[in-house]
Amino acid sequence: MEDYLVRIIAKDAGVRAIACITTDLVNEMATRNETSETATAVIGEAITGGALLGSLLKIKHRVAAKFDGDGPVGKVVVESDAYGKVRGYLENSAVNTLRDEAPIDPYGVQEALGEGVLHVSRDMRLPELVQSYTPLKQGVTDTLDYYLNQSEQVKSLIQVGTVLGEDGLVVAAGGILLQNLGDSKANTLALLQERLAEMPPIEEQLHNGTMPENILENLFAGIEYIYLEERPIRFVCTCSRERVEKAIIVSGEEEIRFLIADGGATVDCHFCHEQYEFDVDDLEEILEELLGEDDEDED
Ligand SMILES: [Zn+2]
């Protein structure tokens, strides 16, 4: 089954809502990165959050969220566009902070992330990226919730989660995002929050076969809303040989000379693990290009 998100809007109630299922995506991430159970839960929650943040974007905009904590998982990066295309990676895919006895956070996501900051960078096709830094809270859900409410200053509610099976892959993953419409004075969000708290967590509902559209339907019972769209969510990497070349140029003359002396370079894309090979001839060409550009600058 394909992953997707659904978007609805309740105009009179002044709320928009997005719910998604990301089970296949999370398992693809787990397989690509050969993640431990903890790492699967961390990247699963983060990439689901990324997909939800992406759903708030206007077309051609992009968002990147970096969970930069001092915990054993290291940095966790997710990126999304407005079309449901997401990618992500984590530094330590072997991290294990499982806490079987703990009913809250059994996969040890909070401990794996540690303390630090969430750095969100939005490319809104302006001359500068729109950047924000908020503290890491208790796990991915709380961190993203704090970011949306504090940094974006829009009353929001987000919940992401995964259910792991015995083989270490997820049997369900997904999330929900509720947000007040700009000028809303209605207090529907508080009501929805209460209803959500009474329901099983989103990932449990998905695991039980309740699909995103049904979760929203149950949540919005008695509230008038319009069904806006259903959109697929999938892993797409934006890397290319050209982009890797640009990155090598940016690394500077000294680094390139070092790579040439080393007999070539293999660049591994953090996100999709595509390997880009550069032999000495390739690197010399890149160096020429770099030095050529420097000459132009001096004119
Ligand atoms: Zn890639």
PDB file of C-alpha atoms and ligand atoms in Angstrom:
ATOM      1  CA  MET A   1       0.000   0.000   0.000  1.00  0.00           C
ATOM      2  CA  GLU A   2       1.239   3.445  -0.826  1.00  0.00           C
ATOM      3  CA  ASP A   3       1.878   6.079   1.820  1.00  0.00           C
ATOM      4  CA  TYR A   4      -0.179   9.218   1.631  1.00  0.00           C
ATOM      5  CA  LEU A   5      -1.513  12.206   3.498  1.00  0.00           C
ATOM      6  CA  VAL A   6      -4.985  13.682   3.495  1.00  0.00           C
ATOM      7  CA  ARG A   7      -5.796  17.322   4.039  1.00  0.00           C
ATOM      8  CA  ILE A   8      -9.069  18.755   5.214  1.00  0.00           C
ATOM      9  CA  ILE A   9     -10.204  22.228   6.150  1.00  0.00           C
ATOM     10  CA  ALA A  10     -12.948  23.180   8.601  1.00  0.00           C
ATOM     11  CA  LYS A  11     -13.492  26.815   7.657  1.00  0.00           C
ATOM     12  CA  ASP A  12     -16.190  27.762  10.163  1.00  0.00           C
ATOM     13  CA  ALA A  13     -14.348  25.979  12.948  1.00  0.00           C
ATOM     14  CA  GLY A  14     -11.135  27.709  11.854  1.00  0.00           C
ATOM     15  CA  VAL A  15      -8.932  24.624  11.661  1.00  0.00           C
ATOM     16  CA  ARG A  16      -6.928  22.783   9.028  1.00  0.00           C
ATOM     17  CA  ALA A  17      -5.855  19.183   9.522  1.00  0.00           C
ATOM     18  CA  ILE A  18      -3.497  16.744   7.892  1.00  0.00           C
ATOM     19  CA  ALA A  19      -3.178  13.060   8.704  1.00  0.00           C
ATOM     20  CA  CYS A  20      -0.733  10.654   7.107  1.00  0.00           C
ATOM     21  CA  ILE A  21       0.436   7.082   6.947  1.00  0.00           C
ATOM     22  CA  THR A  22       4.174   6.599   6.384  1.00  0.00           C
ATOM     23  CA  THR A  23       4.727   2.902   7.084  1.00  0.00           C
ATOM     24  CA  ASP A  24       6.409   2.060   3.759  1.00  0.00           C
ATOM     25  CA  LEU A  25       8.511   5.217   3.808  1.00  0.00           C
ATOM     26  CA  VAL A  26       9.837   4.471   7.302  1.00  0.00           C
ATOM     27  CA  ASN A  27      10.677   0.904   6.330  1.00  0.00           C
ATOM     28  CA  GLU A  28      12.462   2.163   3.231  1.00  0.00           C
ATOM     29  CA  MET A  29      14.488   4.521   5.457  1.00  0.00           C
ATOM     30  CA  ALA A  30      15.197   1.648   7.853  1.00  0.00           C
ATOM     31  CA  THR A  31      16.398  -0.605   5.046  1.00  0.00           C
ATOM     32  CA  ARG A  32      18.510   2.090   3.361  1.00  0.00           C
ATOM     33  CA  ASN A  33      20.216   3.021   6.631  1.00  0.00           C
ATOM     34  CA  GLU A  34      20.248  -0.457   8.212  1.00  0.00           C
ATOM     35  CA  THR A  35      18.817   1.044  11.376  1.00  0.00           C
ATOM     36  CA  SER A  36      18.497  -0.450  14.849  1.00  0.00           C
ATOM     37  CA  GLU A  37      15.021  -0.435  16.425  1.00  0.00           C
ATOM     38  CA  THR A  38      15.694   2.836  18.220  1.00  0.00           C
ATOM     39  CA  ALA A  39      17.082   4.416  15.059  1.00  0.00           C
ATOM     40  CA  THR A  40      14.067   3.221  13.057  1.00  0.00           C
ATOM     41  CA  ALA A  41      11.744   4.890  15.562  1.00  0.00           C
ATOM     42  CA  VAL A  42      13.805   8.106  15.546  1.00  0.00           C
ATOM     43  CA  ILE A  43      14.073   8.467  11.773  1.00  0.00           C
ATOM     44  CA  GLY A  44      10.490   7.213  11.401  1.00  0.00           C
ATOM     45  CA  GLU A  45       9.078   9.894  13.659  1.00  0.00           C
ATOM     46  CA  ALA A  46      11.342  12.572  12.208  1.00  0.00           C
ATOM     47  CA  ILE A  47      10.566  11.797   8.552  1.00  0.00           C
ATOM     48  CA  THR A  48       6.833  11.650   9.312  1.00  0.00           C
ATOM     49  CA  GLY A  49       7.138  15.048  11.001  1.00  0.00           C
ATOM     50  CA  GLY A  50       9.028  16.284   7.950  1.00  0.00           C
ATOM     51  CA  ALA A  51       6.238  15.137   5.650  1.00  0.00           C
ATOM     52  CA  LEU A  52       3.682  16.959   7.819  1.00  0.00           C
ATOM     53  CA  LEU A  53       5.743  20.173   7.855  1.00  0.00           C
ATOM     54  CA  GLY A  54       6.069  19.868   4.081  1.00  0.00           C
ATOM     55  CA  SER A  55       2.298  19.673   3.734  1.00  0.00           C
ATOM     56  CA  LEU A  56       2.078  23.238   5.087  1.00  0.00           C
ATOM     57  CA  LEU A  57       4.351  24.604   2.361  1.00  0.00           C
ATOM     58  CA  LYS A  58       3.386  26.489  -0.750  1.00  0.00           C
ATOM     59  CA  ILE A  59       4.407  24.981  -4.081  1.00  0.00           C
ATOM     60  CA  LYS A  60       8.152  25.092  -4.835  1.00  0.00           C
ATOM     61  CA  HIS A  61       8.991  25.789  -1.193  1.00  0.00           C
ATOM     62  CA  ARG A  62      11.126  23.354   0.810  1.00  0.00           C
ATOM     63  CA  VAL A  63      11.702  22.695   4.484  1.00  0.00           C
ATOM     64  CA  ALA A  64      14.636  21.055   6.265  1.00  0.00           C
ATOM     65  CA  ALA A  65      14.578  20.111   9.942  1.00  0.00           C
ATOM     66  CA  LYS A  66      17.745  19.127  11.797  1.00  0.00           C
ATOM     67  CA  PHE A  67      17.467  17.550  15.233  1.00  0.00           C
ATOM     68  CA  ASP A  68      20.853  18.459  16.630  1.00  0.00           C
ATOM     69  CA  GLY A  69      21.186  16.903  20.069  1.00  0.00           C
ATOM     70  CA  ASP A  70      23.940  15.465  22.259  1.00  0.00           C
ATOM     71  CA  GLY A  71      22.339  11.996  22.394  1.00  0.00           C
ATOM     72  CA  PRO A  72      23.870   8.861  20.857  1.00  0.00           C
ATOM     73  CA  VAL A  73      21.876   9.048  17.596  1.00  0.00           C
ATOM     74  CA  GLY A  74      23.740  12.226  16.607  1.00  0.00           C
ATOM     75  CA  LYS A  75      22.215  14.575  14.063  1.00  0.00           C
ATOM     76  CA  VAL A  76      18.947  13.647  12.394  1.00  0.00           C
ATOM     77  CA  VAL A  77      18.031  15.531   9.235  1.00  0.00           C
ATOM     78  CA  VAL A  78      14.780  15.448   7.282  1.00  0.00           C
ATOM     79  CA  GLU A  79      13.760  17.425   4.223  1.00  0.00           C
ATOM     80  CA  SER A  80      10.457  17.800   2.477  1.00  0.00           C
ATOM     81  CA  ASP A  81       8.809  19.735  -0.301  1.00  0.00           C
ATOM     82  CA  ALA A  82       5.166  20.616  -0.861  1.00  0.00           C
ATOM     83  CA  TYR A  83       4.617  17.594  -3.106  1.00  0.00           C
ATOM     84  CA  GLY A  84       5.102  14.838  -0.545  1.00  0.00           C
ATOM     85  CA  LYS A  85       8.698  14.168  -1.572  1.00  0.00           C
ATOM     86  CA  VAL A  86      10.838  13.587   1.505  1.00  0.00           C
ATOM     87  CA  ARG A  87      14.315  12.400   2.382  1.00  0.00           C
ATOM     88  CA  GLY A  88      16.338  12.136   5.564  1.00  0.00           C
ATOM     89  CA  TYR A  89      19.266  10.577   7.371  1.00  0.00           C
ATOM     90  CA  LEU A  90      20.652  10.069  10.831  1.00  0.00           C
ATOM     91  CA  GLU A  91      24.260   9.964  12.005  1.00  0.00           C
ATOM     92  CA  ASN A  92      24.248   6.796  14.066  1.00  0.00           C
ATOM     93  CA  SER A  93      21.885   4.155  12.736  1.00  0.00           C
ATOM     94  CA  ALA A  94      23.082   1.572  15.291  1.00  0.00           C
ATOM     95  CA  VAL A  95      21.970   3.540  18.380  1.00  0.00           C
ATOM     96  CA  ASN A  96      20.165   1.495  21.020  1.00  0.00           C
ATOM     97  CA  THR A  97      18.337   3.197  23.878  1.00  0.00           C
ATOM     98  CA  LEU A  98      15.376   0.801  24.056  1.00  0.00           C
ATOM     99  CA  ARG A  99      13.566   0.906  27.386  1.00  0.00           C
ATOM    100  CA  ASP A 100      11.136  -1.987  27.399  1.00  0.00           C
ATOM    101  CA  GLU A 101       9.890  -1.231  30.878  1.00  0.00           C
ATOM    102  CA  ALA A 102       8.926   2.344  30.026  1.00  0.00           C
ATOM    103  CA  PRO A 103       5.371   2.666  28.725  1.00  0.00           C
ATOM    104  CA  ILE A 104       6.083   6.128  27.352  1.00  0.00           C
ATOM    105  CA  ASP A 105       8.768   6.229  24.677  1.00  0.00           C
ATOM    106  CA  PRO A 106       9.580   2.472  24.721  1.00  0.00           C
ATOM    107  CA  TYR A 107      11.999   2.864  21.796  1.00  0.00           C
ATOM    108  CA  GLY A 108      14.031   5.464  23.681  1.00  0.00           C
ATOM    109  CA  VAL A 109      13.648   8.224  21.076  1.00  0.00           C
ATOM    110  CA  GLN A 110      14.097  11.063  23.567  1.00  0.00           C
ATOM    111  CA  GLU A 111      17.236   9.560  25.083  1.00  0.00           C
ATOM    112  CA  ALA A 112      18.651   8.853  21.618  1.00  0.00           C
ATOM    113  CA  LEU A 113      18.211  12.505  20.609  1.00  0.00           C
ATOM    114  CA  GLY A 114      19.448  13.987  23.894  1.00  0.00           C
ATOM    115  CA  GLU A 115      19.428  17.700  24.562  1.00  0.00           C
ATOM    116  CA  GLY A 116      20.066  20.290  21.927  1.00  0.00           C
ATOM    117  CA  VAL A 117      18.284  22.289  19.268  1.00  0.00           C
ATOM    118  CA  LEU A 118      15.899  21.792  16.402  1.00  0.00           C
ATOM    119  CA  HIS A 119      17.061  23.833  13.447  1.00  0.00           C
ATOM    120  CA  VAL A 120      14.338  24.422  10.874  1.00  0.00           C
ATOM    121  CA  SER A 121      15.264  26.040   7.614  1.00  0.00           C
ATOM    122  CA  ARG A 122      12.579  26.995   5.119  1.00  0.00           C
ATOM    123  CA  ASP A 123      13.321  27.818   1.514  1.00  0.00           C
ATOM    124  CA  MET A 124      10.438  30.107   0.592  1.00  0.00           C
ATOM    125  CA  ARG A 125      12.027  31.352  -2.627  1.00  0.00           C
ATOM    126  CA  LEU A 126      13.186  34.507  -0.872  1.00  0.00           C
ATOM    127  CA  PRO A 127      16.762  35.806  -1.080  1.00  0.00           C
ATOM    128  CA  GLU A 128      17.449  34.266   2.348  1.00  0.00           C
ATOM    129  CA  LEU A 129      16.366  31.006   3.973  1.00  0.00           C
ATOM    130  CA  VAL A 130      13.930  31.453   6.871  1.00  0.00           C
ATOM    131  CA  GLN A 131      15.702  29.853   9.837  1.00  0.00           C
ATOM    132  CA  SER A 132      14.618  29.086  13.344  1.00  0.00           C
ATOM    133  CA  TYR A 133      16.162  27.412  16.379  1.00  0.00           C
ATOM    134  CA  THR A 134      14.072  25.900  19.170  1.00  0.00           C
ATOM    135  CA  PRO A 135      15.135  23.514  21.948  1.00  0.00           C
ATOM    136  CA  LEU A 136      14.720  19.752  21.625  1.00  0.00           C
ATOM    137  CA  LYS A 137      11.881  18.700  23.911  1.00  0.00           C
ATOM    138  CA  GLN A 138      10.743  15.242  24.996  1.00  0.00           C
ATOM    139  CA  GLY A 139      10.999  13.354  21.735  1.00  0.00           C
ATOM    140  CA  VAL A 140      10.061  14.269  18.176  1.00  0.00           C
ATOM    141  CA  THR A 141       6.357  15.031  18.742  1.00  0.00           C
ATOM    142  CA  ASP A 142       6.958  17.494  21.594  1.00  0.00           C
ATOM    143  CA  THR A 143       9.871  19.109  19.774  1.00  0.00           C
ATOM    144  CA  LEU A 144       7.851  19.733  16.606  1.00  0.00           C
ATOM    145  CA  ASP A 145       4.832  20.865  18.634  1.00  0.00           C
ATOM    146  CA  TYR A 146       6.959  23.419  20.449  1.00  0.00           C
ATOM    147  CA  TYR A 147       8.495  24.593  17.174  1.00  0.00           C
ATOM    148  CA  LEU A 148       5.119  25.098  15.467  1.00  0.00           C
ATOM    149  CA  ASN A 149       3.584  26.962  18.398  1.00  0.00           C
ATOM    150  CA  GLN A 150       6.591  29.044  19.424  1.00  0.00           C
ATOM    151  CA  SER A 151       8.476  29.687  16.247  1.00  0.00           C
ATOM    152  CA  GLU A 152       5.742  29.807  13.649  1.00  0.00           C
ATOM    153  CA  GLN A 153       3.363  31.411  16.165  1.00  0.00           C
ATOM    154  CA  VAL A 154       0.375  29.470  14.867  1.00  0.00           C
ATOM    155  CA  LYS A 155      -1.640  27.440  17.347  1.00  0.00           C
ATOM    156  CA  SER A 156      -0.901  23.899  16.283  1.00  0.00           C
ATOM    157  CA  LEU A 157      -0.931  20.342  17.473  1.00  0.00           C
ATOM    158  CA  ILE A 158       1.200  17.580  16.023  1.00  0.00           C
ATOM    159  CA  GLN A 159       1.565  13.902  16.839  1.00  0.00           C
ATOM    160  CA  VAL A 160       3.857  11.396  15.123  1.00  0.00           C
ATOM    161  CA  GLY A 161       4.610   7.797  15.991  1.00  0.00           C
ATOM    162  CA  THR A 162       5.690   4.329  14.938  1.00  0.00           C
ATOM    163  CA  VAL A 163       4.841   0.791  15.981  1.00  0.00           C
ATOM    164  CA  LEU A 164       7.703  -1.654  15.536  1.00  0.00           C
ATOM    165  CA  GLY A 165       7.193  -5.298  14.678  1.00  0.00           C
ATOM    166  CA  GLU A 166       9.321  -8.220  15.797  1.00  0.00           C
ATOM    167  CA  ASP A 167      11.589  -8.020  12.740  1.00  0.00           C
ATOM    168  CA  GLY A 168      12.673  -4.482  13.687  1.00  0.00           C
ATOM    169  CA  LEU A 169      10.672  -2.880  10.880  1.00  0.00           C
ATOM    170  CA  VAL A 170       7.557  -0.834  11.549  1.00  0.00           C
ATOM    171  CA  VAL A 171       4.102  -2.328  11.244  1.00  0.00           C
ATOM    172  CA  ALA A 172       2.621   1.179  11.299  1.00  0.00           C
ATOM    173  CA  ALA A 173       3.855   4.761  11.183  1.00  0.00           C
ATOM    174  CA  GLY A 174       2.111   8.044  10.697  1.00  0.00           C
ATOM    175  CA  GLY A 175       1.035  11.311  12.179  1.00  0.00           C
ATOM    176  CA  ILE A 176      -1.459  14.104  12.421  1.00  0.00           C
ATOM    177  CA  LEU A 177      -1.179  17.892  12.356  1.00  0.00           C
ATOM    178  CA  LEU A 178      -3.928  20.297  13.376  1.00  0.00           C
ATOM    179  CA  GLN A 179      -3.514  24.019  12.928  1.00  0.00           C
ATOM    180  CA  ASN A 180      -5.611  27.101  13.520  1.00  0.00           C
ATOM    181  CA  LEU A 181      -6.391  29.111  10.420  1.00  0.00           C
ATOM    182  CA  GLY A 182      -4.809  32.565  10.553  1.00  0.00           C
ATOM    183  CA  ASP A 183      -7.700  34.693  11.814  1.00  0.00           C
ATOM    184  CA  SER A 184      -9.505  31.983  13.743  1.00  0.00           C
ATOM    185  CA  LYS A 185     -11.075  32.918  17.069  1.00  0.00           C
ATOM    186  CA  ALA A 186     -12.929  29.635  17.464  1.00  0.00           C
ATOM    187  CA  ASN A 187     -11.731  27.268  20.123  1.00  0.00           C
ATOM    188  CA  THR A 188     -12.082  24.113  18.072  1.00  0.00           C
ATOM    189  CA  LEU A 189      -8.422  23.197  18.466  1.00  0.00           C
ATOM    190  CA  ALA A 190      -8.874  22.724  22.225  1.00  0.00           C
ATOM    191  CA  LEU A 191     -11.868  20.459  21.590  1.00  0.00           C
ATOM    192  CA  LEU A 192      -9.920  18.439  19.009  1.00  0.00           C
ATOM    193  CA  GLN A 193      -7.024  18.155  21.411  1.00  0.00           C
ATOM    194  CA  GLU A 194      -9.345  16.657  24.019  1.00  0.00           C
ATOM    195  CA  ARG A 195     -10.795  14.222  21.492  1.00  0.00           C
ATOM    196  CA  LEU A 196      -7.332  13.237  20.301  1.00  0.00           C
ATOM    197  CA  ALA A 197      -6.217  12.582  23.870  1.00  0.00           C
ATOM    198  CA  GLU A 198      -9.129  10.194  24.321  1.00  0.00           C
ATOM    199  CA  MET A 199      -8.246   8.226  21.179  1.00  0.00           C
ATOM    200  CA  PRO A 200      -5.413   5.688  20.944  1.00  0.00           C
ATOM    201  CA  PRO A 201      -2.195   7.222  19.519  1.00  0.00           C
ATOM    202  CA  ILE A 202      -2.286   7.755  15.723  1.00  0.00           C
ATOM    203  CA  GLU A 203       0.190   4.940  15.052  1.00  0.00           C
ATOM    204  CA  GLU A 204      -1.977   2.511  17.053  1.00  0.00           C
ATOM    205  CA  GLN A 205      -5.049   3.542  15.095  1.00  0.00           C
ATOM    206  CA  LEU A 206      -3.197   3.020  11.814  1.00  0.00           C
ATOM    207  CA  HIS A 207      -1.948  -0.322  13.059  1.00  0.00           C
ATOM    208  CA  ASN A 208      -5.561  -1.298  13.760  1.00  0.00           C
ATOM    209  CA  GLY A 209      -6.443  -0.470  10.181  1.00  0.00           C
ATOM    210  CA  THR A 210      -8.040   2.941  10.707  1.00  0.00           C
ATOM    211  CA  MET A 211      -6.814   4.974   7.736  1.00  0.00           C
ATOM    212  CA  PRO A 212      -5.856   8.676   7.829  1.00  0.00           C
ATOM    213  CA  GLU A 213      -9.170   9.837   6.314  1.00  0.00           C
ATOM    214  CA  ASN A 214     -11.121   7.775   8.890  1.00  0.00           C
ATOM    215  CA  ILE A 215      -9.045   9.145  11.762  1.00  0.00           C
ATOM    216  CA  LEU A 216      -9.923  12.690  10.640  1.00  0.00           C
ATOM    217  CA  GLU A 217     -13.554  11.712  10.126  1.00  0.00           C
ATOM    218  CA  ASN A 218     -13.792  10.398  13.699  1.00  0.00           C
ATOM    219  CA  LEU A 219     -11.909  13.346  15.115  1.00  0.00           C
ATOM    220  CA  PHE A 220     -14.074  15.902  13.309  1.00  0.00           C
ATOM    221  CA  ALA A 221     -17.392  14.195  14.103  1.00  0.00           C
ATOM    222  CA  GLY A 222     -20.110  16.872  14.151  1.00  0.00           C
ATOM    223  CA  ILE A 223     -17.762  19.538  12.750  1.00  0.00           C
ATOM    224  CA  GLU A 224     -18.294  20.648   9.167  1.00  0.00           C
ATOM    225  CA  TYR A 225     -15.209  20.273   6.969  1.00  0.00           C
ATOM    226  CA  ILE A 226     -14.129  20.021   3.339  1.00  0.00           C
ATOM    227  CA  TYR A 227     -11.922  17.214   2.101  1.00  0.00           C
ATOM    228  CA  LEU A 228      -9.152  18.964   0.152  1.00  0.00           C
ATOM    229  CA  GLU A 229      -6.858  16.286  -1.198  1.00  0.00           C
ATOM    230  CA  GLU A 230      -5.017  13.036  -0.872  1.00  0.00           C
ATOM    231  CA  ARG A 231      -1.354  13.152  -1.831  1.00  0.00           C
ATOM    232  CA  PRO A 232       1.251  10.387  -2.011  1.00  0.00           C
ATOM    233  CA  ILE A 233       4.305  10.583   0.262  1.00  0.00           C
ATOM    234  CA  ARG A 234       7.538   9.056  -0.994  1.00  0.00           C
ATOM    235  CA  PHE A 235      11.300   9.056  -0.614  1.00  0.00           C
ATOM    236  CA  VAL A 236      12.955  11.112  -3.341  1.00  0.00           C
ATOM    237  CA  CYS A 237      16.592  12.196  -3.180  1.00  0.00           C
ATOM    238  CA  THR A 238      17.581  15.412  -4.920  1.00  0.00           C
ATOM    239  CA  CYS A 239      21.263  14.514  -5.177  1.00  0.00           C
ATOM    240  CA  SER A 240      23.046  14.479  -8.537  1.00  0.00           C
ATOM    241  CA  ARG A 241      26.605  14.327  -9.842  1.00  0.00           C
ATOM    242  CA  GLU A 242      26.387  18.026 -10.658  1.00  0.00           C
ATOM    243  CA  ARG A 243      25.457  18.912  -7.062  1.00  0.00           C
ATOM    244  CA  VAL A 244      28.245  16.770  -5.652  1.00  0.00           C
ATOM    245  CA  GLU A 245      30.693  18.550  -7.994  1.00  0.00           C
ATOM    246  CA  LYS A 246      29.492  21.899  -6.667  1.00  0.00           C
ATOM    247  CA  ALA A 247      30.014  20.656  -3.109  1.00  0.00           C
ATOM    248  CA  ILE A 248      33.578  19.621  -3.977  1.00  0.00           C
ATOM    249  CA  ILE A 249      34.245  23.081  -5.460  1.00  0.00           C
ATOM    250  CA  VAL A 250      32.958  24.688  -2.254  1.00  0.00           C
ATOM    251  CA  SER A 251      35.322  22.505  -0.186  1.00  0.00           C
ATOM    252  CA  GLY A 252      38.208  24.542  -1.635  1.00  0.00           C
ATOM    253  CA  GLU A 253      41.541  24.196  -3.441  1.00  0.00           C
ATOM    254  CA  GLU A 254      43.449  22.589  -0.581  1.00  0.00           C
ATOM    255  CA  GLU A 255      40.859  19.829  -0.114  1.00  0.00           C
ATOM    256  CA  ILE A 256      40.702  19.112  -3.855  1.00  0.00           C
ATOM    257  CA  ARG A 257      44.530  18.880  -4.084  1.00  0.00           C
ATOM    258  CA  PHE A 258      44.396  16.466  -1.150  1.00  0.00           C
ATOM    259  CA  LEU A 259      41.819  14.310  -2.970  1.00  0.00           C
ATOM    260  CA  ILE A 260      43.966  14.318  -6.129  1.00  0.00           C
ATOM    261  CA  ALA A 261      47.024  13.222  -4.117  1.00  0.00           C
ATOM    262  CA  ASP A 262      44.816  10.515  -2.647  1.00  0.00           C
ATOM    263  CA  GLY A 263      44.139   9.158  -6.148  1.00  0.00           C
ATOM    264  CA  GLY A 264      40.461  10.108  -6.378  1.00  0.00           C
ATOM    265  CA  ALA A 265      37.363  10.337  -4.230  1.00  0.00           C
ATOM    266  CA  THR A 266      34.108   8.511  -3.626  1.00  0.00           C
ATOM    267  CA  VAL A 267      31.310  10.673  -2.309  1.00  0.00           C
ATOM    268  CA  ASP A 268      28.451   8.902  -0.577  1.00  0.00           C
ATOM    269  CA  CYS A 269      25.098  10.730  -0.483  1.00  0.00           C
ATOM    270  CA  HIS A 270      24.054  10.861   3.208  1.00  0.00           C
ATOM    271  CA  PHE A 271      20.423  10.601   2.197  1.00  0.00           C
ATOM    272  CA  CYS A 272      20.189   7.826  -0.400  1.00  0.00           C
ATOM    273  CA  HIS A 273      23.723   6.328  -0.250  1.00  0.00           C
ATOM    274  CA  GLU A 274      24.262   6.739  -3.974  1.00  0.00           C
ATOM    275  CA  GLN A 275      28.046   6.648  -4.564  1.00  0.00           C
ATOM    276  CA  TYR A 276      29.623   9.259  -6.821  1.00  0.00           C
ATOM    277  CA  GLU A 277      33.120   8.402  -8.074  1.00  0.00           C
ATOM    278  CA  PHE A 278      35.625  11.104  -9.018  1.00  0.00           C
ATOM    279  CA  ASP A 279      38.953  10.020 -10.475  1.00  0.00           C
ATOM    280  CA  VAL A 280      42.073  12.214 -10.662  1.00  0.00           C
ATOM    281  CA  ASP A 281      41.107  13.587 -14.109  1.00  0.00           C
ATOM    282  CA  ASP A 282      37.639  14.571 -12.832  1.00  0.00           C
ATOM    283  CA  LEU A 283      39.163  16.289  -9.809  1.00  0.00           C
ATOM    284  CA  GLU A 284      41.734  18.159 -11.886  1.00  0.00           C
ATOM    285  CA  GLU A 285      38.918  19.450 -14.074  1.00  0.00           C
ATOM    286  CA  ILE A 286      37.026  20.580 -10.973  1.00  0.00           C
ATOM    287  CA  LEU A 287      40.173  22.285  -9.667  1.00  0.00           C
ATOM    288  CA  GLU A 288      40.630  24.094 -12.997  1.00  0.00           C
ATOM    289  CA  GLU A 289      37.058  25.286 -12.806  1.00  0.00           C
ATOM    290  CA  LEU A 290      37.587  26.559  -9.255  1.00  0.00           C
ATOM    291  CA  LEU A 291      40.838  28.374 -10.090  1.00  0.00           C
ATOM    292  CA  GLY A 292      39.254  29.811 -13.236  1.00  0.00           C
ATOM    293  CA  GLU A 293      36.433  31.246 -11.149  1.00  0.00           C
ATOM    294  CA  ASP A 294      38.941  32.785  -8.732  1.00  0.00           C
ATOM    295  CA  ASP A 295      40.696  34.554 -11.624  1.00  0.00           C
ATOM    296  CA  GLU A 296      37.401  36.041 -12.751  1.00  0.00           C
ATOM    297  CA  ASP A 297      36.749  37.311  -9.239  1.00  0.00           C
ATOM    298  CA  GLU A 298      40.057  39.181  -9.212  1.00  0.00           C
ATOM    299  CA  ASP A 299      39.238  41.126 -12.412  1.00  0.00           C
TER     300      ASP A 299
HETATM  301 ZN    ZN B   1      21.048  11.101  -2.686  1.00  0.00          ZN
END
